[in-house]
Tab-separated table of C-alpha atoms in Angstrom:
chain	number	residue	atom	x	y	z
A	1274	UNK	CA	-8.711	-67.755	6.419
A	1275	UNK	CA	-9.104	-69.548	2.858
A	1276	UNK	CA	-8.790	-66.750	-0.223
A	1277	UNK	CA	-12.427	-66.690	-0.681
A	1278	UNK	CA	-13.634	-65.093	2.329
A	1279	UNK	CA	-11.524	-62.295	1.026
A	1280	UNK	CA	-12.869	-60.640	-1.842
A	1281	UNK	CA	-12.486	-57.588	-3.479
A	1282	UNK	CA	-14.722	-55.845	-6.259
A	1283	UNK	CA	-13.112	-56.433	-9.679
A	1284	UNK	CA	-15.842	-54.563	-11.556
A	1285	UNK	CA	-14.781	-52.711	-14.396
A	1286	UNK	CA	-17.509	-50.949	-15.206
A	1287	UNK	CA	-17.638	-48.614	-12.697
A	1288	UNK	CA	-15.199	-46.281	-12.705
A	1289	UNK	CA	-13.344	-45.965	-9.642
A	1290	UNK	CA	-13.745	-42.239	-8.954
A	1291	UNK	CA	-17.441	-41.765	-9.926
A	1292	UNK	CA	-19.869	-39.267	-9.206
A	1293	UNK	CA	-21.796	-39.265	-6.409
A	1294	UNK	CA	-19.693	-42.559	-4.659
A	1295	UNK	CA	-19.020	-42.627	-1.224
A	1296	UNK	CA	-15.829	-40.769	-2.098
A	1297	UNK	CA	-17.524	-37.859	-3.046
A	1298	UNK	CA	-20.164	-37.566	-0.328
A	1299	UNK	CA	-17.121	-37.584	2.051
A	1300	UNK	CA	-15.209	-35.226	0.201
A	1301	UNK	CA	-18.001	-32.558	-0.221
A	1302	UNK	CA	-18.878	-33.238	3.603
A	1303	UNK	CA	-15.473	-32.589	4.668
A	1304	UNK	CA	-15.281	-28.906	2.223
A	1305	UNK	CA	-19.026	-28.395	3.815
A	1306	UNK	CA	-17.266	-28.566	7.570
A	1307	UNK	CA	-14.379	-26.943	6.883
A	1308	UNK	CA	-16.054	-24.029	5.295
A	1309	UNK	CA	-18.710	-24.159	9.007
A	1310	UNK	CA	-15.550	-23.871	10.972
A	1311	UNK	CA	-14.156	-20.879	8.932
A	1312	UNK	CA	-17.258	-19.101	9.444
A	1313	UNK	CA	-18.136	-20.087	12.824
A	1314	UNK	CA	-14.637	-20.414	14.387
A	1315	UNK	CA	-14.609	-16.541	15.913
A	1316	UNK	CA	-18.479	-17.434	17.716
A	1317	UNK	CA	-17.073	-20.435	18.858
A	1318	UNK	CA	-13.453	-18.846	20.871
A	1319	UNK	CA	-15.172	-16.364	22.496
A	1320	UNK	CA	-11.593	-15.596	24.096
A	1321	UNK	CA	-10.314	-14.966	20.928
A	1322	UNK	CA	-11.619	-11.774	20.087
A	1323	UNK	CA	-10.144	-9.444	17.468
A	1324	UNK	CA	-7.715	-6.360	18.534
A	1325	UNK	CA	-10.432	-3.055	19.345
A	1326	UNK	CA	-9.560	-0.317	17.235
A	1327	UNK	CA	-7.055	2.665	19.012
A	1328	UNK	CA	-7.435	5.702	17.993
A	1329	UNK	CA	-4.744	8.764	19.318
A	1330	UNK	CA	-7.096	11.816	19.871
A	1331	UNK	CA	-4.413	13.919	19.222
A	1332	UNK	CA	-3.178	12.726	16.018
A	1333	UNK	CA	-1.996	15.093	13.359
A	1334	UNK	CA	-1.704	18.087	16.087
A	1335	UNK	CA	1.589	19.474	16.395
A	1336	UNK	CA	-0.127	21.393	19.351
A	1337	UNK	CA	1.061	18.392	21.653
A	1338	UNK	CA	4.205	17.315	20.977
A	1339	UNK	CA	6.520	19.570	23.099
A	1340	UNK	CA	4.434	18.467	25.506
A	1341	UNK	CA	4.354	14.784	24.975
A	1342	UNK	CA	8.196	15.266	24.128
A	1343	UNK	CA	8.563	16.675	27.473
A	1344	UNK	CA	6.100	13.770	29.036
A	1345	UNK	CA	8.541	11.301	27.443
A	1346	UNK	CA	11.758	12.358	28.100
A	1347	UNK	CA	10.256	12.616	32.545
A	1348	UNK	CA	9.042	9.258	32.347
A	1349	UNK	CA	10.414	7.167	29.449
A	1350	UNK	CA	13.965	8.620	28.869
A	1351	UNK	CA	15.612	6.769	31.425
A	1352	UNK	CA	15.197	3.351	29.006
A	1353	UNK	CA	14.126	4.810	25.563
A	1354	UNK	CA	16.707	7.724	25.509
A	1355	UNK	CA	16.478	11.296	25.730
A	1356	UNK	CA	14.062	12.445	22.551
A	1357	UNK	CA	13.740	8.668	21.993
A	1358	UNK	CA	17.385	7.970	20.697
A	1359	UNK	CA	17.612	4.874	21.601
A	1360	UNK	CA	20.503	2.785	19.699
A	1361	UNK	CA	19.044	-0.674	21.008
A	1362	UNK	CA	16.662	-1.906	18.766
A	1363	UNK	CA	14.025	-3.610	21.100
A	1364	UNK	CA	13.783	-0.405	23.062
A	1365	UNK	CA	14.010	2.030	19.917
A	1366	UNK	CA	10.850	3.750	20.101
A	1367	UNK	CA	11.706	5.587	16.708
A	1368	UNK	CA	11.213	1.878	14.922
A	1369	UNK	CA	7.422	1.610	16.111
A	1370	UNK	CA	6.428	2.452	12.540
A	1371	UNK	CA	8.840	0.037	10.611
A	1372	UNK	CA	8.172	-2.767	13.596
A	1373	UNK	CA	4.072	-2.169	14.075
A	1374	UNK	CA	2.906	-0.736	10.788
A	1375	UNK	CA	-0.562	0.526	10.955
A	1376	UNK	CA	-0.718	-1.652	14.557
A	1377	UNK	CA	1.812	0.847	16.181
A	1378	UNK	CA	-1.041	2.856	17.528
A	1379	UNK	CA	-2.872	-0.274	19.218
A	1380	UNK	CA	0.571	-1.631	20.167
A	1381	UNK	CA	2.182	1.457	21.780
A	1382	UNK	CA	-1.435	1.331	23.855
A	1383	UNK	CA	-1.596	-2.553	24.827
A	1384	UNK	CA	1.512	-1.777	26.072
A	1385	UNK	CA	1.667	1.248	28.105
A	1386	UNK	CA	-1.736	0.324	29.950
A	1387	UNK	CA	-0.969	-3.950	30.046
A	1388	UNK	CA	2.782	-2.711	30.288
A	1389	UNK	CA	5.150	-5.860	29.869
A	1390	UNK	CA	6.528	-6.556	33.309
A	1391	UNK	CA	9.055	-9.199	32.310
A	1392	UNK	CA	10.746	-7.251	30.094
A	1393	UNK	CA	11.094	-3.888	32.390
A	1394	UNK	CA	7.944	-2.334	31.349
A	1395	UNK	CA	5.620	-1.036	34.065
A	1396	UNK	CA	2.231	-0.347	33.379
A	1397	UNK	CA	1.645	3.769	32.598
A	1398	UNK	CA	-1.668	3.576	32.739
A	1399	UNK	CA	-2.231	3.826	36.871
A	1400	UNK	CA	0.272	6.298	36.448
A	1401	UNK	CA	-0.259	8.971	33.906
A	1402	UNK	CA	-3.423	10.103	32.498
A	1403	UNK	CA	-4.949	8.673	29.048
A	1404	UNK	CA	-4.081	12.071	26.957
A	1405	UNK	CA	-0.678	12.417	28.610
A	1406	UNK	CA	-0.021	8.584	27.463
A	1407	UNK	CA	-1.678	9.751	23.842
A	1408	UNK	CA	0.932	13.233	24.114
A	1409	UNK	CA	3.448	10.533	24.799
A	1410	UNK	CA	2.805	8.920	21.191
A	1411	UNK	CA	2.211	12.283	19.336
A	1412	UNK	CA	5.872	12.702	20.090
A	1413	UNK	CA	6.613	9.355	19.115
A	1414	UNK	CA	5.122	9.655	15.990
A	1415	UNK	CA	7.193	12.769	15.135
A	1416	UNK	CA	10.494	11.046	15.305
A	1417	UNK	CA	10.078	7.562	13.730
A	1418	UNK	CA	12.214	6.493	11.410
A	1419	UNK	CA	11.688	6.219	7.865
A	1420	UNK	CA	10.833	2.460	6.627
């Protein structure tokens, strides 16, 4: 290949990074898909749907927690401690607060009705009634530990 078939634009008066090039075109194409994406992204995963909201029904009512304390310490004692005193941290039910933040509510609820089998956890759901589960959490809220 002689050196003339190759050639390469030498004009200087253009400036390289013009408006309205080929660069730019790209460039705003590429900001124009990206922003698409953003907005379309949760249409197009339709598996990847945000967290529903949980709400306890008996939140605030000091009504329920001897009974949820009680409902805890017959079925959840025997791994999270008796009144939740549970010195090992990924079983501390006292740390939901500090660990879950505002999530603790939708957390504590994934798991008791998912449960997480391969970590110990059985599923509470088939066993114990949605507001015994909620009494369950009324308690917990009662004795979590200050962040």
């Amino acid at each position: 290949m002689s050196s003339s078939s190759l050639s390469f634009r030498t004009d200087s008066t253009r400036p390289l990074t013009s408006h309205g090039g080929v660069g730019a075109t790209a460039g705003s194409a590429v900001v124009f898909l990206a922003l698409v994406a953003c907005v379309l992204w949760p249409h197009v995963a339709p598996g990847q749907q945000a967290p529903t909201a949980v709400t306890n029904p008996f939140s605030g009512r000091a009504d329920v927690v001897e009974e949820g304390r009680g409902l805890f310490n017959q079925y959840c004692a025997h791994c999270h401690g008796t009144n939740a005193f549970q010195g090992e941290r990924p079983r501390d039910l006292r740390r939901l607060g500090i660990r879950y933040g505002r999530e603790a509510q939708r957390v504590f609820w994934e798991t008791v009705s998912k449960g997480k089998l391969d970590k110990g956890m059985p599923v509470w759901k088939t066993v114990l009634s949605d507001d015994a589960l909620w009494q369950i959490f009324t308690f917990l809220e009662t004795v979590q530990t200050p962040p």
